[in-house]
Amino acid sequence: MRVRYEWFVVVTVAAAVTVGGFMLLSQNNKTAAPTATTPDATPTPASSSGTGFAGVAEAPKVVDIPTPPSGIAQKVAASGSGGLSAEELAAWNAYLAETEKIVREHGDDLRTRVDGAVVAIKSGDRAALGGMFARDESVPADFADKCIRAYPRIHTYEVQSSVGVFSVANATVYFGYAVVQWEDGGIVSTHTIAIPMRFVDDTWYLTSIGSSTKGIASVQSVKL
């Protein structure tokens, strides 16, 4: 498989590159449902024909509501919830319930944000994409441009119904998904991309946190 891009995670069966994390497979134009493990599908720039841009290395110093219970997501990702103390398990279950509630109650707006992001990428609208990022993050000035330049020409897309929830530091990150068809070198192929967002003040924003942000860990998958 080849990963085209490491902030909006893109996976396709196009070359023999082994990647970890959640596998968003496109095979024979039938795309498997996204699953949340860890968004670390990040080959070296040499194995990607797009940019090596992988999102920010360190999570921005932001505090989301709900705030991830400290260190628990990493424990669960490593060995499951069986080793948690009663207090940790209660905090983890509460966090699962709160993040699922946000996705379900604000699913239409989430879809709209994913749709808007893909449209901006498809049309090359850097200003529109740049305006979608959370205001409490210091996003590099060329971030949106690098996001857009990473893609070949997108023909069609369809927003998916699965949302991957992840946490890093005090941030909760929600990955929305879209299946796209793009043309590269005259070849049209199908791919699934993941678009990272945060929920701030009852609004969905894109985030600079990406697949290579240090410490990012899986929380759960939620169906819209």
Tab-separated table of C-alpha atoms in Angstrom, residues 20-222:
chain	number	residue	atom	x	y	z
A	20	GLY	CA	0.471	0.486	10.614
A	21	GLY	CA	-2.431	2.154	12.351
A	22	PHE	CA	-5.981	2.169	11.121
A	23	MET	CA	-6.137	0.624	7.704
A	24	LEU	CA	-8.375	2.445	5.285
A	25	LEU	CA	-8.350	-0.001	2.416
A	26	SER	CA	-9.356	0.588	-1.165
A	27	GLN	CA	-9.298	-2.634	-3.149
A	28	ASN	CA	-11.140	-3.358	-6.373
A	29	ASN	CA	-13.039	-0.101	-5.712
A	30	LYS	CA	-14.646	-1.638	-2.590
A	31	THR	CA	-13.585	0.306	0.471
A	32	ALA	CA	-13.486	-1.361	3.864
A	33	ALA	CA	-15.092	0.455	6.761
A	34	PRO	CA	-12.502	2.565	8.606
A	35	THR	CA	-11.444	1.256	11.995
A	36	ALA	CA	-9.703	3.207	14.735
A	37	THR	CA	-6.467	1.875	16.171
A	38	THR	CA	-3.701	4.430	15.810
A	39	PRO	CA	-3.327	6.887	12.908
A	40	ASP	CA	0.350	6.142	12.351
A	41	ALA	CA	0.240	5.169	8.689
A	42	THR	CA	3.301	7.258	8.003
A	43	PRO	CA	5.966	5.891	5.644
A	44	THR	CA	9.103	7.858	4.977
A	45	PRO	CA	8.832	10.667	2.426
A	46	ALA	CA	10.741	8.468	-0.027
A	47	SER	CA	7.881	5.963	-0.081
A	48	SER	CA	5.249	8.616	-0.682
A	49	SER	CA	4.831	10.383	-3.994
A	50	GLY	CA	3.200	13.312	-2.225
A	51	THR	CA	4.580	15.575	0.469
A	52	GLY	CA	6.231	14.240	3.604
A	53	PHE	CA	4.226	16.754	5.642
A	54	ALA	CA	2.824	14.838	8.598
A	55	GLY	CA	1.054	17.377	10.774
A	56	VAL	CA	2.634	18.953	13.813
A	57	ALA	CA	5.147	16.849	15.737
A	58	GLU	CA	3.939	18.039	19.144
A	59	ALA	CA	0.294	18.520	20.037
A	60	PRO	CA	-0.739	22.161	20.480
A	61	LYS	CA	-1.228	23.257	24.063
A	62	VAL	CA	-5.002	23.174	23.958
A	63	VAL	CA	-7.546	21.734	26.378
A	64	ASP	CA	-10.637	20.136	24.902
A	65	ILE	CA	-13.925	19.249	26.552
A	66	PRO	CA	-14.121	16.405	27.284
A	67	THR	CA	-10.461	16.310	28.278
A	68	PRO	CA	-8.781	12.936	27.731
A	69	PRO	CA	-8.106	11.187	31.054
A	70	SER	CA	-4.343	11.436	31.471
A	71	GLY	CA	-2.368	8.462	30.171
A	72	ILE	CA	-5.310	6.074	30.009
A	73	ALA	CA	-5.707	5.954	26.226
A	74	GLN	CA	-2.094	4.825	25.884
A	75	LYS	CA	-2.654	2.068	28.456
A	76	VAL	CA	-5.780	0.859	26.672
A	77	ALA	CA	-4.052	0.968	23.280
A	78	ALA	CA	-1.148	-1.078	24.643
A	79	SER	CA	-2.967	-3.736	26.669
A	80	GLY	CA	-6.712	-3.135	26.697
A	81	SER	CA	-8.874	-1.886	29.548
A	82	GLY	CA	-8.467	-4.994	31.717
A	83	GLY	CA	-5.442	-3.600	33.511
A	84	LEU	CA	-7.067	-0.306	34.504
A	85	SER	CA	-7.853	0.482	38.102
A	86	ALA	CA	-11.491	0.998	39.054
A	87	GLU	CA	-10.940	4.755	39.068
A	88	GLU	CA	-9.214	4.711	35.678
A	89	LEU	CA	-11.918	2.500	34.177
A	90	ALA	CA	-14.649	4.840	35.394
A	91	ALA	CA	-12.837	7.833	33.878
A	92	TRP	CA	-12.282	5.946	30.616
A	93	ASN	CA	-15.906	4.847	30.307
A	94	ALA	CA	-17.079	8.398	30.998
A	95	TYR	CA	-14.755	9.705	28.280
A	96	LEU	CA	-16.031	7.107	25.806
A	97	ALA	CA	-19.617	8.081	26.547
A	98	GLU	CA	-18.952	11.814	26.228
A	99	THR	CA	-17.057	11.599	22.941
A	100	GLU	CA	-19.658	9.259	21.443
A	101	LYS	CA	-22.407	11.657	22.495
A	102	ILE	CA	-20.663	14.556	20.756
A	103	VAL	CA	-20.351	12.619	17.501
A	104	ARG	CA	-23.957	11.448	17.536
A	105	GLU	CA	-25.495	14.768	18.560
A	106	HIS	CA	-23.400	16.834	16.149
A	107	GLY	CA	-23.036	14.326	13.320
A	108	ASP	CA	-24.669	16.480	10.649
A	109	ASP	CA	-22.296	19.351	11.354
A	110	LEU	CA	-19.355	16.946	11.348
A	111	ARG	CA	-20.353	15.691	7.899
A	112	THR	CA	-20.652	19.279	6.708
A	113	ARG	CA	-17.140	20.085	7.910
A	114	VAL	CA	-15.655	16.991	6.251
A	115	ASP	CA	-17.529	17.824	3.055
A	116	GLY	CA	-16.275	21.407	3.118
A	117	ALA	CA	-12.683	20.311	3.669
A	118	VAL	CA	-12.768	17.880	0.743
A	119	VAL	CA	-14.391	20.499	-1.512
A	120	ALA	CA	-11.635	22.977	-0.603
A	121	ILE	CA	-8.949	20.411	-1.390
A	122	LYS	CA	-10.676	19.410	-4.626
A	123	SER	CA	-10.945	23.013	-5.802
A	124	GLY	CA	-7.551	24.123	-4.484
A	125	ASP	CA	-9.126	26.772	-2.247
A	126	ARG	CA	-6.337	27.470	0.245
A	127	ALA	CA	-8.136	30.377	1.890
A	128	ALA	CA	-11.249	28.310	2.560
A	129	LEU	CA	-9.283	25.366	3.941
A	130	GLY	CA	-7.084	27.598	6.081
A	131	GLY	CA	-10.161	29.230	7.596
A	132	MET	CA	-11.443	25.887	8.875
A	133	PHE	CA	-8.721	25.373	11.493
A	134	ALA	CA	-9.316	25.775	15.205
A	135	ARG	CA	-8.547	29.314	16.325
A	136	ASP	CA	-6.689	28.186	19.444
A	137	GLU	CA	-3.972	26.500	17.356
A	138	SER	CA	-0.959	28.240	15.862
A	139	VAL	CA	-1.243	26.625	12.442
A	140	PRO	CA	1.765	27.193	10.133
A	141	ALA	CA	0.994	29.692	7.376
A	142	ASP	CA	1.691	27.159	4.634
A	143	PHE	CA	-0.202	24.274	6.270
A	144	ALA	CA	-3.298	24.503	4.063
A	145	ASP	CA	-1.166	24.861	0.946
A	146	LYS	CA	0.787	21.702	1.783
A	147	CYS	CA	-2.456	19.858	2.464
A	148	ILE	CA	-3.855	20.748	-0.949
A	149	ARG	CA	-0.653	20.163	-2.919
A	150	ALA	CA	-0.393	16.618	-1.552
A	151	TYR	CA	-3.290	15.407	-3.691
A	152	PRO	CA	-3.697	14.596	-7.379
A	153	ARG	CA	-6.838	15.901	-9.067
A	154	ILE	CA	-9.882	14.612	-7.181
A	155	HIS	CA	-12.864	13.731	-9.387
A	156	THR	CA	-15.504	12.483	-6.935
A	157	TYR	CA	-15.887	11.914	-3.214
A	158	GLU	CA	-18.346	10.523	-0.685
A	159	VAL	CA	-18.312	11.288	3.041
A	160	GLN	CA	-18.455	8.129	5.159
A	161	SER	CA	-20.482	7.311	8.273
A	162	SER	CA	-17.619	6.206	10.558
A	163	VAL	CA	-15.723	8.555	12.869
A	164	GLY	CA	-12.451	7.619	14.545
A	165	VAL	CA	-11.888	9.216	17.944
A	166	PHE	CA	-8.310	9.734	19.145
A	167	SER	CA	-6.622	11.594	21.971
A	168	VAL	CA	-3.270	13.255	22.467
A	169	ALA	CA	-2.215	15.329	25.474
A	170	ASN	CA	-5.334	17.353	26.388
A	171	ALA	CA	-6.838	17.255	22.897
A	172	THR	CA	-9.562	14.996	21.530
A	173	VAL	CA	-9.321	14.443	17.773
A	174	TYR	CA	-12.158	13.167	15.605
A	175	PHE	CA	-11.234	11.697	12.217
A	176	GLY	CA	-13.940	11.975	9.578
A	177	TYR	CA	-13.574	9.886	6.432
A	178	ALA	CA	-14.284	10.306	2.738
A	179	VAL	CA	-13.847	7.922	-0.171
A	180	VAL	CA	-12.383	9.784	-3.141
A	181	GLN	CA	-11.503	9.028	-6.734
A	182	TRP	CA	-8.515	10.892	-8.046
A	183	GLU	CA	-6.516	10.898	-11.260
A	184	ASP	CA	-2.758	10.535	-11.089
A	185	GLY	CA	-0.681	10.086	-14.230
A	186	GLY	CA	-3.796	9.328	-16.230
A	187	ILE	CA	-4.869	6.574	-13.814
A	188	VAL	CA	-8.112	6.995	-11.853
A	189	SER	CA	-8.102	5.153	-8.517
A	190	THR	CA	-10.150	4.988	-5.325
A	191	HIS	CA	-8.806	5.985	-1.920
A	192	THR	CA	-10.056	6.721	1.576
A	193	ILE	CA	-8.869	9.855	3.338
A	194	ALA	CA	-9.214	10.762	6.992
A	195	ILE	CA	-9.732	14.369	8.023
A	196	PRO	CA	-8.776	15.282	11.619
A	197	MET	CA	-10.993	17.688	13.540
A	198	ARG	CA	-11.582	19.021	17.035
A	199	PHE	CA	-14.880	20.047	18.592
A	200	VAL	CA	-14.438	23.511	20.100
A	201	ASP	CA	-17.246	25.696	21.464
A	202	ASP	CA	-19.899	23.510	19.817
A	203	THR	CA	-18.227	23.811	16.407
A	204	TRP	CA	-16.141	21.397	14.327
A	205	TYR	CA	-12.751	22.707	13.242
A	206	LEU	CA	-9.859	21.142	11.377
A	207	THR	CA	-6.780	20.547	13.493
A	208	SER	CA	-3.054	20.599	12.815
A	209	ILE	CA	-2.742	17.392	14.828
A	210	GLY	CA	-1.959	14.565	12.444
A	211	SER	CA	-0.934	10.969	12.142
A	212	SER	CA	2.631	11.655	13.285
A	213	THR	CA	1.798	13.852	16.256
A	214	LYS	CA	3.655	12.393	19.221
A	215	GLY	CA	1.505	10.409	21.653
A	216	ILE	CA	-1.696	10.185	19.597
A	217	ALA	CA	-3.729	7.152	20.670
A	218	SER	CA	-6.978	5.463	19.738
A	219	VAL	CA	-10.145	5.939	21.761
A	220	GLN	CA	-12.998	4.415	19.745
A	221	SER	CA	-14.930	4.326	16.467
A	222	VAL	CA	-18.424	5.812	16.296
